[in-house]
Amino acid sequence: MSNNDIYEALVNLEEKKVKQLVSQSLEKGMAPEEIMEQLQKALIEIGDRFEREECYVPDLIYSGAIMKDAVELLGPKIKEKGAEAKGKVVVGTVYGDIHDIGKDLVVMLLQNAGFDVVDLGVDVKPEKFVEAIKESGAKVVGMSCLLTISFDAISKTVKAIEDAGIRDQVSIMIGGAPVTELVKDKTGCDYYGKDAIHGLRFVSEAYS
Ligand code: B12
């Protein structure tokens, strides 16, 4: 078994092989952090391939699912070592919108990268976002929006965050198929992520 086997297996979306290699590596005493590093590098590579249109959304979803299973195998070992979450993030699909596949992808990538995510689900009212930010103390909030008619809900959520006096405390990112840089500017958000990988990069920078 070479040092890059887990990375290679995940990049090639070999579900069974990834699980097998992770279990075998743990048995042989490989540090879970080292395994996690290989998995994360593979996910970043898949994200880069996605950007270059060398793979597609189903590959992203599948890679995320394989990663989730692999992380479950690592979970107990990492927790035993008392690893702390890297930071908190509040995520939800905006009011009026029930699309959740993209939002779930963002949540999954963040969780797998070690962030503590408060997932508010879909059709989330502005005051729910505000409540969750206050309760969790998150430094980043992510909104998903797939409907143009729900752009107004993004603006209203930003306004509710401002009215609650916590705008300085959080960076606001948005994403979803019809969202653009222009929508980000018009609604008063800080960052537009064209995919889940960009969302992960933004959150990682906010907490670095
Ligand atoms: C599947 C789907 C549905 C499913 C949703 C199932 C579910 N559980 O989510 C169902 C059938 C329920 C549905 C319902 C409707 N839908 Co629909 N749906 C879609 C479809 C085909 C795919 C969306 C999807 O999941 N894509 C895959 C995911 C992975 O992509 P994504 O969400 O864009 O996410 C990626 C990025 O955008 C980004 N991202 C997403 N969110 C976030 C958040 C952050 C913070 C960051 C950083 C990144 C990020 O990361 C992801 C990739 O890494 C789209 C077509 C399209 N072109 O998008 C239409 C679409 C979004 N739907 C549409 C419409 C009109 C509707 C309905 C109004 C239909 C109707 N008349 O009832 C209802 C609305 C119900 C409601 N109130 O929300 C329109 C919206 C048009 C518009 N511009 O407003 C679309 C574009 C179809 C079309 N071409 O007309 N829909």
PDB file of C-alpha atoms and ligand atoms in Angstrom:
ATOM      1  CA  MET A   1       0.000   0.000   0.000  1.00  0.00           C
ATOM      2  CA  SER A   2       1.526   3.332  -1.026  1.00  0.00           C
ATOM      3  CA  ASN A   3       0.981   6.638   0.752  1.00  0.00           C
ATOM      4  CA  ASN A   4      -1.318   7.994  -1.935  1.00  0.00           C
ATOM      5  CA  ASP A   5      -3.624   4.987  -2.344  1.00  0.00           C
ATOM      6  CA  ILE A   6      -6.576   6.522  -0.483  1.00  0.00           C
ATOM      7  CA  TYR A   7      -6.247   9.756  -2.450  1.00  0.00           C
ATOM      8  CA  GLU A   8      -6.135   7.845  -5.754  1.00  0.00           C
ATOM      9  CA  ALA A   9      -9.109   5.646  -4.837  1.00  0.00           C
ATOM     10  CA  LEU A  10     -11.299   8.622  -3.921  1.00  0.00           C
ATOM     11  CA  VAL A  11     -10.277  10.653  -6.959  1.00  0.00           C
ATOM     12  CA  ASN A  12     -11.284   7.632  -9.064  1.00  0.00           C
ATOM     13  CA  LEU A  13     -14.570   7.307  -7.122  1.00  0.00           C
ATOM     14  CA  GLU A  14     -13.801   3.713  -6.078  1.00  0.00           C
ATOM     15  CA  GLU A  15     -16.241   3.489  -3.186  1.00  0.00           C
ATOM     16  CA  LYS A  16     -15.409  -0.011  -1.889  1.00  0.00           C
ATOM     17  CA  LYS A  17     -11.675   0.505  -2.265  1.00  0.00           C
ATOM     18  CA  VAL A  18     -11.747   3.766  -0.279  1.00  0.00           C
ATOM     19  CA  LYS A  19     -13.547   2.101   2.652  1.00  0.00           C
ATOM     20  CA  GLN A  20     -11.257  -0.934   2.505  1.00  0.00           C
ATOM     21  CA  LEU A  21      -8.094   1.166   2.412  1.00  0.00           C
ATOM     22  CA  VAL A  22      -9.248   3.450   5.242  1.00  0.00           C
ATOM     23  CA  SER A  23     -10.033   0.451   7.484  1.00  0.00           C
ATOM     24  CA  GLN A  24      -6.757  -1.281   6.623  1.00  0.00           C
ATOM     25  CA  SER A  25      -4.743   1.902   7.172  1.00  0.00           C
ATOM     26  CA  LEU A  26      -6.324   2.443  10.586  1.00  0.00           C
ATOM     27  CA  GLU A  27      -5.587  -1.183  11.534  1.00  0.00           C
ATOM     28  CA  LYS A  28      -1.969  -0.687  10.501  1.00  0.00           C
ATOM     29  CA  GLY A  29      -1.771   2.354  12.768  1.00  0.00           C
ATOM     30  CA  MET A  30      -1.815   5.191  10.237  1.00  0.00           C
ATOM     31  CA  ALA A  31      -2.782   8.495  11.908  1.00  0.00           C
ATOM     32  CA  PRO A  32      -6.430   9.396  11.162  1.00  0.00           C
ATOM     33  CA  GLU A  33      -5.303  12.954  10.421  1.00  0.00           C
ATOM     34  CA  GLU A  34      -3.028  11.652   7.678  1.00  0.00           C
ATOM     35  CA  ILE A  35      -5.913   9.685   6.168  1.00  0.00           C
ATOM     36  CA  MET A  36      -8.193  12.744   6.423  1.00  0.00           C
ATOM     37  CA  GLU A  37      -5.561  14.816   4.635  1.00  0.00           C
ATOM     38  CA  GLN A  38      -5.526  12.396   1.697  1.00  0.00           C
ATOM     39  CA  LEU A  39      -9.340  12.396   1.553  1.00  0.00           C
ATOM     40  CA  GLN A  40      -9.511  16.185   1.639  1.00  0.00           C
ATOM     41  CA  LYS A  41      -6.855  16.555  -1.060  1.00  0.00           C
ATOM     42  CA  ALA A  42      -8.855  14.157  -3.221  1.00  0.00           C
ATOM     43  CA  LEU A  43     -12.025  16.194  -2.707  1.00  0.00           C
ATOM     44  CA  ILE A  44     -10.198  19.404  -3.664  1.00  0.00           C
ATOM     45  CA  GLU A  45      -8.857  17.658  -6.796  1.00  0.00           C
ATOM     46  CA  ILE A  46     -12.398  16.539  -7.697  1.00  0.00           C
ATOM     47  CA  GLY A  47     -13.577  20.134  -7.142  1.00  0.00           C
ATOM     48  CA  ASP A  48     -10.844  21.392  -9.482  1.00  0.00           C
ATOM     49  CA  ARG A  49     -11.824  18.813 -12.101  1.00  0.00           C
ATOM     50  CA  PHE A  50     -15.446  19.942 -11.713  1.00  0.00           C
ATOM     51  CA  GLU A  51     -14.387  23.533 -12.378  1.00  0.00           C
ATOM     52  CA  ARG A  52     -12.500  22.396 -15.495  1.00  0.00           C
ATOM     53  CA  GLU A  53     -15.667  20.509 -16.515  1.00  0.00           C
ATOM     54  CA  GLU A  54     -13.779  17.203 -16.397  1.00  0.00           C
ATOM     55  CA  CYS A  55     -16.428  15.807 -14.067  1.00  0.00           C
ATOM     56  CA  TYR A  56     -19.999  16.744 -13.175  1.00  0.00           C
ATOM     57  CA  VAL A  57     -22.442  17.282 -10.293  1.00  0.00           C
ATOM     58  CA  PRO A  58     -23.198  13.536  -9.815  1.00  0.00           C
ATOM     59  CA  ASP A  59     -19.436  12.946  -9.375  1.00  0.00           C
ATOM     60  CA  LEU A  60     -19.323  15.725  -6.759  1.00  0.00           C
ATOM     61  CA  ILE A  61     -22.292  14.229  -4.937  1.00  0.00           C
ATOM     62  CA  TYR A  62     -20.859  10.705  -5.152  1.00  0.00           C
ATOM     63  CA  SER A  63     -17.413  11.804  -3.964  1.00  0.00           C
ATOM     64  CA  GLY A  64     -19.059  13.604  -1.047  1.00  0.00           C
ATOM     65  CA  ALA A  65     -21.014  10.474  -0.125  1.00  0.00           C
ATOM     66  CA  ILE A  66     -17.903   8.277  -0.253  1.00  0.00           C
ATOM     67  CA  MET A  67     -16.049  10.859   1.830  1.00  0.00           C
ATOM     68  CA  LYS A  68     -18.892  10.880   4.362  1.00  0.00           C
ATOM     69  CA  ASP A  69     -18.645   7.095   4.820  1.00  0.00           C
ATOM     70  CA  ALA A  70     -14.867   7.267   5.111  1.00  0.00           C
ATOM     71  CA  VAL A  71     -15.089  10.066   7.665  1.00  0.00           C
ATOM     72  CA  GLU A  72     -17.533   7.932   9.677  1.00  0.00           C
ATOM     73  CA  LEU A  73     -14.855   5.274   9.934  1.00  0.00           C
ATOM     74  CA  LEU A  74     -12.370   7.895  11.104  1.00  0.00           C
ATOM     75  CA  GLY A  75     -14.827   9.761  13.328  1.00  0.00           C
ATOM     76  CA  PRO A  76     -14.407   7.745  16.536  1.00  0.00           C
ATOM     77  CA  LYS A  77     -10.601   7.761  16.229  1.00  0.00           C
ATOM     78  CA  ILE A  78     -10.457  11.518  15.677  1.00  0.00           C
ATOM     79  CA  LYS A  79     -12.882  12.240  18.509  1.00  0.00           C
ATOM     80  CA  GLU A  80     -10.823  10.015  20.840  1.00  0.00           C
ATOM     81  CA  LYS A  81      -7.988  12.458  20.252  1.00  0.00           C
ATOM     82  CA  GLY A  82     -10.241  15.333  21.241  1.00  0.00           C
ATOM     83  CA  ALA A  83     -10.015  17.178  17.957  1.00  0.00           C
ATOM     84  CA  GLU A  84     -11.941  20.446  18.102  1.00  0.00           C
ATOM     85  CA  ALA A  85     -14.259  21.733  15.395  1.00  0.00           C
ATOM     86  CA  LYS A  86     -12.569  24.352  13.180  1.00  0.00           C
ATOM     87  CA  GLY A  87     -15.403  26.860  13.532  1.00  0.00           C
ATOM     88  CA  LYS A  88     -19.156  27.293  13.262  1.00  0.00           C
ATOM     89  CA  VAL A  89     -21.175  28.022  10.152  1.00  0.00           C
ATOM     90  CA  VAL A  90     -24.929  28.607   9.785  1.00  0.00           C
ATOM     91  CA  VAL A  91     -26.371  27.350   6.487  1.00  0.00           C
ATOM     92  CA  GLY A  92     -29.880  27.297   5.021  1.00  0.00           C
ATOM     93  CA  THR A  93     -31.982  27.667   1.890  1.00  0.00           C
ATOM     94  CA  VAL A  94     -33.754  31.028   1.879  1.00  0.00           C
ATOM     95  CA  TYR A  95     -37.404  31.729   2.556  1.00  0.00           C
ATOM     96  CA  GLY A  96     -39.784  30.565  -0.198  1.00  0.00           C
ATOM     97  CA  ASP A  97     -37.301  28.070  -1.638  1.00  0.00           C
ATOM     98  CA  ILE A  98     -37.283  24.336  -0.941  1.00  0.00           C
ATOM     99  CA  HIS A  99     -34.343  23.230  -3.136  1.00  0.00           C
ATOM    100  CA  ASP A 100     -31.808  21.515  -0.918  1.00  0.00           C
ATOM    101  CA  ILE A 101     -29.430  19.392  -3.002  1.00  0.00           C
ATOM    102  CA  GLY A 102     -26.833  22.160  -3.473  1.00  0.00           C
ATOM    103  CA  LYS A 103     -27.242  23.344   0.118  1.00  0.00           C
ATOM    104  CA  ASP A 104     -26.700  19.782   1.375  1.00  0.00           C
ATOM    105  CA  LEU A 105     -23.552  19.543  -0.698  1.00  0.00           C
ATOM    106  CA  VAL A 106     -22.222  22.727   0.927  1.00  0.00           C
ATOM    107  CA  VAL A 107     -23.118  21.380   4.394  1.00  0.00           C
ATOM    108  CA  MET A 108     -21.494  18.020   3.672  1.00  0.00           C
ATOM    109  CA  LEU A 109     -18.226  19.514   2.431  1.00  0.00           C
ATOM    110  CA  LEU A 110     -18.006  21.873   5.407  1.00  0.00           C
ATOM    111  CA  GLN A 111     -18.716  19.086   7.899  1.00  0.00           C
ATOM    112  CA  ASN A 112     -16.242  16.759   6.264  1.00  0.00           C
ATOM    113  CA  ALA A 113     -13.612  19.480   6.418  1.00  0.00           C
ATOM    114  CA  GLY A 114     -14.171  19.707  10.198  1.00  0.00           C
ATOM    115  CA  PHE A 115     -16.554  22.674  10.550  1.00  0.00           C
ATOM    116  CA  ASP A 116     -19.483  22.611  12.954  1.00  0.00           C
ATOM    117  CA  VAL A 117     -22.520  23.358  10.768  1.00  0.00           C
ATOM    118  CA  VAL A 118     -25.925  24.526  11.976  1.00  0.00           C
ATOM    119  CA  ASP A 119     -28.119  23.316   9.103  1.00  0.00           C
ATOM    120  CA  LEU A 120     -31.399  25.237   9.185  1.00  0.00           C
ATOM    121  CA  GLY A 121     -32.911  23.277   6.295  1.00  0.00           C
ATOM    122  CA  VAL A 122     -35.068  24.885   3.612  1.00  0.00           C
ATOM    123  CA  ASP A 123     -37.573  27.753   3.425  1.00  0.00           C
ATOM    124  CA  VAL A 124     -35.755  29.523   6.250  1.00  0.00           C
ATOM    125  CA  LYS A 125     -37.215  32.822   7.452  1.00  0.00           C
ATOM    126  CA  PRO A 126     -34.807  35.741   8.032  1.00  0.00           C
ATOM    127  CA  GLU A 127     -35.427  35.723  11.802  1.00  0.00           C
ATOM    128  CA  LYS A 128     -34.413  32.030  11.943  1.00  0.00           C
ATOM    129  CA  PHE A 129     -31.031  32.909  10.435  1.00  0.00           C
ATOM    130  CA  VAL A 130     -30.622  35.717  12.981  1.00  0.00           C
ATOM    131  CA  GLU A 131     -31.541  33.458  15.904  1.00  0.00           C
ATOM    132  CA  ALA A 132     -29.098  30.743  14.789  1.00  0.00           C
ATOM    133  CA  ILE A 133     -26.224  33.214  14.312  1.00  0.00           C
ATOM    134  CA  LYS A 134     -26.826  34.634  17.790  1.00  0.00           C
ATOM    135  CA  GLU A 135     -27.093  31.212  19.421  1.00  0.00           C
ATOM    136  CA  SER A 136     -24.108  29.627  17.687  1.00  0.00           C
ATOM    137  CA  GLY A 137     -21.794  32.651  17.490  1.00  0.00           C
ATOM    138  CA  ALA A 138     -20.961  31.582  13.904  1.00  0.00           C
ATOM    139  CA  LYS A 139     -18.628  33.861  11.960  1.00  0.00           C
ATOM    140  CA  VAL A 140     -20.026  32.775   8.591  1.00  0.00           C
ATOM    141  CA  VAL A 141     -23.554  32.305   7.313  1.00  0.00           C
ATOM    142  CA  GLY A 142     -24.328  30.635   3.989  1.00  0.00           C
ATOM    143  CA  MET A 143     -27.571  31.055   2.070  1.00  0.00           C
ATOM    144  CA  SER A 144     -28.633  28.879  -0.822  1.00  0.00           C
ATOM    145  CA  CYS A 145     -31.116  30.247  -3.368  1.00  0.00           C
ATOM    146  CA  LEU A 146     -32.329  28.496  -6.520  1.00  0.00           C
ATOM    147  CA  LEU A 147     -35.279  30.728  -7.387  1.00  0.00           C
ATOM    148  CA  THR A 148     -35.007  34.240  -8.800  1.00  0.00           C
ATOM    149  CA  ILE A 149     -38.217  35.155  -6.974  1.00  0.00           C
ATOM    150  CA  SER A 150     -36.389  34.381  -3.726  1.00  0.00           C
ATOM    151  CA  PHE A 151     -33.603  36.959  -4.272  1.00  0.00           C
ATOM    152  CA  ASP A 152     -35.747  39.295  -2.199  1.00  0.00           C
ATOM    153  CA  ALA A 153     -35.507  36.810   0.694  1.00  0.00           C
ATOM    154  CA  ILE A 154     -31.697  37.151   0.564  1.00  0.00           C
ATOM    155  CA  SER A 155     -31.959  40.962   0.897  1.00  0.00           C
ATOM    156  CA  LYS A 156     -34.482  40.618   3.710  1.00  0.00           C
ATOM    157  CA  THR A 157     -32.218  38.186   5.576  1.00  0.00           C
ATOM    158  CA  VAL A 158     -29.249  40.558   5.253  1.00  0.00           C
ATOM    159  CA  LYS A 159     -31.465  43.407   6.530  1.00  0.00           C
ATOM    160  CA  ALA A 160     -32.637  41.289   9.483  1.00  0.00           C
ATOM    161  CA  ILE A 161     -28.998  40.534  10.346  1.00  0.00           C
ATOM    162  CA  GLU A 162     -28.212  44.279  10.177  1.00  0.00           C
ATOM    163  CA  ASP A 163     -31.273  45.208  12.251  1.00  0.00           C
ATOM    164  CA  ALA A 164     -30.234  42.684  14.909  1.00  0.00           C
ATOM    165  CA  GLY A 165     -26.888  44.544  15.198  1.00  0.00           C
ATOM    166  CA  ILE A 166     -24.780  41.494  14.311  1.00  0.00           C
ATOM    167  CA  ARG A 167     -23.738  42.354  10.726  1.00  0.00           C
ATOM    168  CA  ASP A 168     -20.124  43.033  11.823  1.00  0.00           C
ATOM    169  CA  GLN A 169     -19.939  39.616  13.433  1.00  0.00           C
ATOM    170  CA  VAL A 170     -20.673  37.535  10.314  1.00  0.00           C
ATOM    171  CA  SER A 171     -19.529  37.157   6.757  1.00  0.00           C
ATOM    172  CA  ILE A 172     -22.419  36.318   4.465  1.00  0.00           C
ATOM    173  CA  MET A 173     -21.972  33.987   1.506  1.00  0.00           C
ATOM    174  CA  ILE A 174     -24.571  33.031  -1.063  1.00  0.00           C
ATOM    175  CA  GLY A 175     -24.849  30.461  -3.816  1.00  0.00           C
ATOM    176  CA  GLY A 176     -27.289  28.613  -6.050  1.00  0.00           C
ATOM    177  CA  ALA A 177     -27.744  28.231  -9.807  1.00  0.00           C
ATOM    178  CA  PRO A 178     -29.259  31.691 -10.603  1.00  0.00           C
ATOM    179  CA  VAL A 179     -27.044  33.624  -8.160  1.00  0.00           C
ATOM    180  CA  THR A 180     -24.257  35.831  -9.575  1.00  0.00           C
ATOM    181  CA  GLU A 181     -21.700  38.404  -8.384  1.00  0.00           C
ATOM    182  CA  LEU A 182     -24.269  41.076  -9.249  1.00  0.00           C
ATOM    183  CA  VAL A 183     -26.903  39.438  -7.022  1.00  0.00           C
ATOM    184  CA  LYS A 184     -24.322  39.315  -4.235  1.00  0.00           C
ATOM    185  CA  ASP A 185     -23.699  43.076  -4.601  1.00  0.00           C
ATOM    186  CA  LYS A 186     -27.363  44.031  -4.898  1.00  0.00           C
ATOM    187  CA  THR A 187     -28.377  42.001  -1.828  1.00  0.00           C
ATOM    188  CA  GLY A 188     -25.506  43.222   0.357  1.00  0.00           C
ATOM    189  CA  CYS A 189     -23.734  39.895   0.811  1.00  0.00           C
ATOM    190  CA  ASP A 190     -19.965  39.459   1.113  1.00  0.00           C
ATOM    191  CA  TYR A 191     -19.256  36.485  -1.098  1.00  0.00           C
ATOM    192  CA  TYR A 192     -20.749  34.563  -4.004  1.00  0.00           C
ATOM    193  CA  GLY A 193     -19.668  30.925  -4.222  1.00  0.00           C
ATOM    194  CA  LYS A 194     -20.289  29.340  -7.601  1.00  0.00           C
ATOM    195  CA  ASP A 195     -20.067  25.876  -6.061  1.00  0.00           C
ATOM    196  CA  ALA A 196     -19.673  24.095  -2.744  1.00  0.00           C
ATOM    197  CA  ILE A 197     -15.888  23.953  -3.074  1.00  0.00           C
ATOM    198  CA  HIS A 198     -15.752  27.765  -3.294  1.00  0.00           C
ATOM    199  CA  GLY A 199     -17.976  27.927  -0.213  1.00  0.00           C
ATOM    200  CA  LEU A 200     -15.548  25.691   1.666  1.00  0.00           C
ATOM    201  CA  ARG A 201     -12.617  27.855   0.567  1.00  0.00           C
ATOM    202  CA  PHE A 202     -14.357  31.036   1.753  1.00  0.00           C
ATOM    203  CA  VAL A 203     -15.196  29.530   5.169  1.00  0.00           C
ATOM    204  CA  SER A 204     -11.655  28.154   5.556  1.00  0.00           C
ATOM    205  CA  GLU A 205     -10.254  31.639   4.891  1.00  0.00           C
ATOM    206  CA  ALA A 206     -12.700  33.280   7.319  1.00  0.00           C
ATOM    207  CA  TYR A 207     -11.483  30.955  10.070  1.00  0.00           C
ATOM    208  CA  SER A 208      -7.768  30.957   9.159  1.00  0.00           C
TER     209      SER A 208
HETATM  210  C1  B12 B   1     -34.165  19.334  -8.643  1.00  0.00           C
HETATM  211  C2  B12 B   1     -34.973  20.607  -8.879  1.00  0.00           C
HETATM  212  C3  B12 B   1     -36.165  20.759  -8.178  1.00  0.00           C
HETATM  213  C4  B12 B   1     -36.627  19.772  -7.110  1.00  0.00           C
HETATM  214  C5  B12 B   1     -35.862  20.091  -5.798  1.00  0.00           C
HETATM  215  C6  B12 B   1     -35.536  18.828  -5.020  1.00  0.00           C
HETATM  216  C7  B12 B   1     -34.636  19.144  -3.847  1.00  0.00           C
HETATM  217  N1  B12 B   1     -34.713  18.298  -2.856  1.00  0.00           N
HETATM  218  O1  B12 B   1     -33.884  20.101  -3.849  1.00  0.00           O
HETATM  219  C8  B12 B   1     -38.145  20.106  -7.019  1.00  0.00           C
HETATM  220  C9  B12 B   1     -38.858  19.213  -7.996  1.00  0.00           C
HETATM  221  C10 B12 B   1     -38.784  19.983  -5.663  1.00  0.00           C
HETATM  222  C11 B12 B   1     -38.166  21.535  -7.577  1.00  0.00           C
HETATM  223  C12 B12 B   1     -39.217  22.415  -7.345  1.00  0.00           C
HETATM  224  C13 B12 B   1     -39.330  23.650  -7.969  1.00  0.00           C
HETATM  225  N2  B12 B   1     -38.501  24.172  -8.889  1.00  0.00           N
HETATM  226 CO1  B12 B   1     -36.739  23.400  -9.279  1.00  0.00          CO
HETATM  227  N3  B12 B   1     -35.197  22.685 -10.023  1.00  0.00           N
HETATM  228  C14 B12 B   1     -34.506  21.590  -9.785  1.00  0.00           C
HETATM  229  C15 B12 B   1     -33.273  21.529 -10.738  1.00  0.00           C
HETATM  230  C16 B12 B   1     -33.632  20.600 -11.902  1.00  0.00           C
HETATM  231  C17 B12 B   1     -31.964  21.059 -10.134  1.00  0.00           C
HETATM  232  C18 B12 B   1     -31.514  21.814  -8.892  1.00  0.00           C
HETATM  233  C19 B12 B   1     -30.365  21.054  -8.244  1.00  0.00           C
HETATM  234  O2  B12 B   1     -30.530  20.367  -7.243  1.00  0.00           O
HETATM  235  N4  B12 B   1     -29.155  21.115  -8.861  1.00  0.00           N
HETATM  236  C20 B12 B   1     -27.966  20.394  -8.401  1.00  0.00           C
HETATM  237  C21 B12 B   1     -27.285  21.190  -7.282  1.00  0.00           C
HETATM  238  C22 B12 B   1     -26.027  20.450  -6.830  1.00  0.00           C
HETATM  239  O3  B12 B   1     -26.925  22.442  -7.855  1.00  0.00           O
HETATM  240  P1  B12 B   1     -27.162  23.834  -7.098  1.00  0.00           P
HETATM  241  O4  B12 B   1     -28.299  23.761  -6.200  1.00  0.00           O
HETATM  242  O5  B12 B   1     -27.082  24.907  -8.099  1.00  0.00           O
HETATM  243  O6  B12 B   1     -25.882  23.912  -6.148  1.00  0.00           O
HETATM  244  C23 B12 B   1     -24.562  24.124  -6.648  1.00  0.00           C
HETATM  245  C24 B12 B   1     -24.152  25.595  -6.674  1.00  0.00           C
HETATM  246  O7  B12 B   1     -25.170  26.452  -7.103  1.00  0.00           O
HETATM  247  C25 B12 B   1     -23.613  25.857  -5.292  1.00  0.00           C
HETATM  248  N5  B12 B   1     -24.495  26.303  -4.229  1.00  0.00           N
HETATM  249  C26 B12 B   1     -25.817  26.064  -3.992  1.00  0.00           C
HETATM  250  N6  B12 B   1     -26.199  26.648  -2.867  1.00  0.00           N
HETATM  251  C27 B12 B   1     -25.124  27.255  -2.330  1.00  0.00           C
HETATM  252  C28 B12 B   1     -24.962  28.002  -1.158  1.00  0.00           C
HETATM  253  C29 B12 B   1     -23.696  28.526  -0.859  1.00  0.00           C
HETATM  254  C30 B12 B   1     -23.524  29.306   0.385  1.00  0.00           C
HETATM  255  C31 B12 B   1     -22.594  28.311  -1.738  1.00  0.00           C
HETATM  256  C32 B12 B   1     -21.274  28.866  -1.431  1.00  0.00           C
HETATM  257  C33 B12 B   1     -22.759  27.562  -2.898  1.00  0.00           C
HETATM  258  C34 B12 B   1     -24.018  27.039  -3.186  1.00  0.00           C
HETATM  259  O8  B12 B   1     -23.050  24.596  -4.908  1.00  0.00           O
HETATM  260  C35 B12 B   1     -23.626  23.508  -5.648  1.00  0.00           C
HETATM  261  C36 B12 B   1     -22.549  22.759  -6.423  1.00  0.00           C
HETATM  262  O9  B12 B   1     -21.401  22.558  -5.720  1.00  0.00           O
HETATM  263  C37 B12 B   1     -33.167  23.027 -11.163  1.00  0.00           C
HETATM  264  C38 B12 B   1     -32.475  23.259 -12.527  1.00  0.00           C
HETATM  265  C39 B12 B   1     -31.214  24.087 -12.401  1.00  0.00           C
HETATM  266  N7  B12 B   1     -30.680  24.486 -13.515  1.00  0.00           N
HETATM  267  O10 B12 B   1     -30.747  24.399 -11.321  1.00  0.00           O
HETATM  268  C40 B12 B   1     -34.635  23.483 -11.119  1.00  0.00           C
HETATM  269  C41 B12 B   1     -34.967  24.977 -10.894  1.00  0.00           C
HETATM  270  C42 B12 B   1     -34.056  25.577  -9.856  1.00  0.00           C
HETATM  271  N8  B12 B   1     -36.327  24.902 -10.366  1.00  0.00           N
HETATM  272  C43 B12 B   1     -37.081  25.860 -10.832  1.00  0.00           C
HETATM  273  C44 B12 B   1     -38.452  26.059 -10.488  1.00  0.00           C
HETATM  274  C45 B12 B   1     -39.186  27.156 -11.201  1.00  0.00           C
HETATM  275  C46 B12 B   1     -39.074  25.238  -9.514  1.00  0.00           C
HETATM  276  C47 B12 B   1     -40.523  25.348  -9.037  1.00  0.00           C
HETATM  277  C48 B12 B   1     -41.059  26.764  -8.842  1.00  0.00           C
HETATM  278  C49 B12 B   1     -41.371  24.540 -10.013  1.00  0.00           C
HETATM  279  C50 B12 B   1     -42.861  24.637  -9.828  1.00  0.00           C
HETATM  280  N9  B12 B   1     -43.474  25.346 -10.761  1.00  0.00           N
HETATM  281  O11 B12 B   1     -43.380  24.124  -8.847  1.00  0.00           O
HETATM  282  C51 B12 B   1     -40.479  24.560  -7.706  1.00  0.00           C
HETATM  283  C52 B12 B   1     -40.137  25.514  -6.538  1.00  0.00           C
HETATM  284  C53 B12 B   1     -40.478  24.984  -5.224  1.00  0.00           C
HETATM  285  C54 B12 B   1     -39.924  25.902  -4.171  1.00  0.00           C
HETATM  286  N10 B12 B   1     -40.780  26.674  -3.505  1.00  0.00           N
HETATM  287  O12 B12 B   1     -38.732  25.944  -3.966  1.00  0.00           O
HETATM  288  C55 B12 B   1     -36.337  26.786 -11.779  1.00  0.00           C
HETATM  289  C56 B12 B   1     -35.981  28.125 -11.160  1.00  0.00           C
HETATM  290  C57 B12 B   1     -36.083  29.245 -12.168  1.00  0.00           C
HETATM  291  C58 B12 B   1     -35.657  30.517 -11.547  1.00  0.00           C
HETATM  292  N11 B12 B   1     -34.614  31.092 -12.098  1.00  0.00           N
HETATM  293  O13 B12 B   1     -36.238  30.997 -10.625  1.00  0.00           O
HETATM  294  C59 B12 B   1     -35.124  25.879 -12.197  1.00  0.00           C
HETATM  295  C60 B12 B   1     -33.850  26.654 -12.562  1.00  0.00           C
HETATM  296  C61 B12 B   1     -35.606  25.021 -13.410  1.00  0.00           C
HETATM  297  C62 B12 B   1     -35.852  25.857 -14.654  1.00  0.00           C
HETATM  298  N12 B12 B   1     -34.888  25.915 -15.565  1.00  0.00           N
HETATM  299  O14 B12 B   1     -36.897  26.424 -14.796  1.00  0.00           O
HETATM  300  N13 B12 B   1     -37.072  21.789  -8.310  1.00  0.00           N
END
